[in-house]
Amino acid sequence: MRHWALDVLACMYCKHYPLKLVILKSVEEDVSIEGISIPYCRNYCGYLKEHIVKDREYPCRECLRIDIEEGILYCSKCLHWYPIKNGIVVMMPDNKRNKERDLEFLKKHIDHIPREVLKEGKPYNLETK
């Protein structure tokens, strides 16, 4: 996953935008931005965590080099969360999520995931019975 995904992704449940990102593992790659219009994002810069402002310069060259291999996206409004595994955001309906895998993911990264997601996140959290 790349930061630019935050420019297009919204919560599946309440449609809140933009989602919050916690990076757990990332790598820098050599990426050519030749022919890419800058700013790459249209409405929201996930790298700087701010809305795009016309006529401002953005660090797209640095941003596009970062591949987020593992992390979590979450909605600050309804607290639905979506894991990022092997560079892929797992955005599935609650009834298609695997409770055991989701809880294992939260436990594995307990020190890096925001407290409100650990306690109140949906569809599962560490308070879930």
Short mmCIF file of C-alpha atoms in Angstrom, two decimals:
data_model
loop_
_atom_site.label_atom_id
_atom_site.label_comp_id
_atom_site.label_asym_id
_atom_site.label_seq_id
_atom_site.Cartn_x
_atom_site.Cartn_y
_atom_site.Cartn_z
CA MET A 1 0.00 0.00 0.00
CA ARG A 2 1.11 3.57 -0.62
CA HIS A 3 0.17 6.76 1.21
CA TRP A 4 -1.81 7.93 -1.83
CA ALA A 5 -4.45 5.30 -1.02
CA LEU A 6 -5.63 7.61 1.77
CA ASP A 7 -6.70 10.04 -0.96
CA VAL A 8 -9.31 7.56 -2.20
CA LEU A 9 -10.24 5.22 0.69
CA ALA A 10 -13.11 5.90 3.08
CA CYS A 11 -14.63 3.83 5.87
CA MET A 12 -16.82 1.04 4.50
CA TYR A 13 -19.39 1.61 7.23
CA CYS A 14 -19.81 5.31 7.94
CA LYS A 15 -18.05 6.60 4.78
CA HIS A 16 -15.83 8.91 6.89
CA TYR A 17 -12.81 10.27 5.03
CA PRO A 18 -9.87 10.27 5.36
CA LEU A 19 -8.92 7.19 7.32
CA LYS A 20 -6.05 7.27 9.84
CA LEU A 21 -2.90 5.27 9.11
CA VAL A 22 -0.49 3.55 11.47
CA ILE A 23 2.58 2.17 9.71
CA LEU A 24 4.04 -0.95 11.31
CA LYS A 25 6.50 -1.91 8.58
CA SER A 26 7.55 -0.11 5.42
CA VAL A 27 10.34 -0.20 2.86
CA GLU A 28 11.72 2.42 0.52
CA GLU A 29 11.81 1.54 -3.15
CA ASP A 30 13.41 3.20 -6.14
CA VAL A 31 10.40 4.53 -8.03
CA SER A 32 10.44 6.72 -11.11
CA ILE A 33 7.94 9.57 -11.01
CA GLU A 34 8.66 10.64 -14.56
CA GLY A 35 5.42 11.66 -16.25
CA ILE A 36 3.46 11.84 -13.00
CA SER A 37 1.63 15.07 -12.26
CA ILE A 38 2.41 16.66 -8.91
CA PRO A 39 0.68 16.69 -6.52
CA TYR A 40 -0.15 13.05 -7.16
CA CYS A 41 -3.09 13.12 -4.75
CA ARG A 42 -6.13 15.25 -5.53
CA ASN A 43 -7.78 15.92 -2.17
CA TYR A 44 -5.73 14.49 0.69
CA CYS A 45 -1.99 13.93 1.19
CA GLY A 46 -1.65 10.81 3.33
CA TYR A 47 2.11 11.34 3.66
CA LEU A 48 1.69 14.77 5.28
CA LYS A 49 -1.74 13.92 6.76
CA GLU A 50 -3.37 17.06 5.40
CA HIS A 51 -5.79 18.18 2.73
CA ILE A 52 -4.27 19.32 -0.58
CA VAL A 53 -3.90 23.08 -0.94
CA LYS A 54 -3.71 24.58 -4.43
CA ASP A 55 -0.30 25.96 -5.50
CA ARG A 56 1.57 24.26 -2.66
CA GLU A 57 4.52 21.95 -3.27
CA TYR A 58 4.24 18.39 -2.02
CA PRO A 59 6.93 15.74 -1.35
CA CYS A 60 5.50 13.23 -3.83
CA ARG A 61 8.98 12.05 -4.81
CA GLU A 62 9.66 10.88 -1.24
CA CYS A 63 6.12 9.66 -0.61
CA LEU A 64 5.83 7.43 -3.66
CA ARG A 65 9.04 5.60 -2.66
CA ILE A 66 7.46 4.26 0.53
CA ASP A 67 5.75 0.88 0.33
CA ILE A 68 3.70 0.16 3.46
CA GLU A 69 3.97 -3.58 3.99
CA GLU A 70 2.21 -3.84 7.32
CA GLY A 71 -0.04 -1.43 9.20
CA ILE A 72 -3.56 -0.51 10.09
CA LEU A 73 -6.12 1.89 8.68
CA TYR A 74 -8.88 2.99 11.00
CA CYS A 75 -11.84 5.32 11.02
CA SER A 76 -11.61 8.02 13.69
CA LYS A 77 -15.41 8.39 13.62
CA CYS A 78 -16.79 4.85 14.04
CA LEU A 79 -13.51 3.02 14.90
CA HIS A 80 -13.76 0.36 12.21
CA TRP A 81 -10.24 -0.80 11.43
CA TYR A 82 -8.62 -2.53 8.48
CA PRO A 83 -5.29 -4.38 8.64
CA ILE A 84 -2.58 -3.95 6.03
CA LYS A 85 -0.84 -7.26 5.40
CA ASN A 86 1.84 -7.90 2.78
CA GLY A 87 1.15 -4.42 1.37
CA ILE A 88 -2.57 -5.07 0.87
CA VAL A 89 -5.38 -3.35 2.78
CA VAL A 90 -7.86 -5.96 3.96
CA MET A 91 -11.18 -4.11 3.60
CA MET A 92 -13.87 -6.73 3.94
CA PRO A 93 -17.38 -6.64 5.40
CA ASP A 94 -17.50 -7.60 9.08
CA ASN A 95 -19.22 -10.91 8.33
CA LYS A 96 -16.30 -11.92 6.08
CA ARG A 97 -13.57 -11.03 8.61
CA ASN A 98 -11.78 -13.74 10.58
CA LYS A 99 -12.11 -12.95 14.29
CA GLU A 100 -9.14 -15.08 15.39
CA ARG A 101 -6.79 -13.55 12.79
CA ASP A 102 -7.96 -10.02 13.57
CA LEU A 103 -7.44 -10.47 17.32
CA GLU A 104 -4.03 -12.05 16.67
CA PHE A 105 -3.08 -9.01 14.56
CA LEU A 106 -4.12 -6.62 17.35
CA LYS A 107 -2.21 -8.61 19.98
CA LYS A 108 0.91 -8.80 17.81
CA HIS A 109 1.00 -5.01 17.41
CA ILE A 110 -0.52 -3.99 20.73
CA ASP A 111 2.24 -1.45 21.46
CA HIS A 112 1.71 0.44 18.18
CA ILE A 113 -2.05 0.46 17.65
CA PRO A 114 -4.05 3.37 19.11
CA ARG A 115 -5.68 2.57 22.44
CA GLU A 116 -9.21 3.41 21.21
CA VAL A 117 -8.88 0.79 18.44
CA LEU A 118 -7.61 -1.83 20.89
CA LYS A 119 -10.50 -1.17 23.31
CA GLU A 120 -13.40 -0.13 21.05
CA GLY A 121 -12.38 -0.99 17.47
CA LYS A 122 -14.80 -2.72 15.15
CA PRO A 123 -15.49 -5.40 14.18
CA TYR A 124 -13.20 -6.82 16.89
CA ASN A 125 -11.13 -5.41 19.72
CA LEU A 126 -9.23 -6.77 22.68
CA GLU A 127 -12.30 -6.24 24.88
CA THR A 128 -14.38 -8.50 22.55
CA LYS A 129 -15.67 -11.60 24.28
#
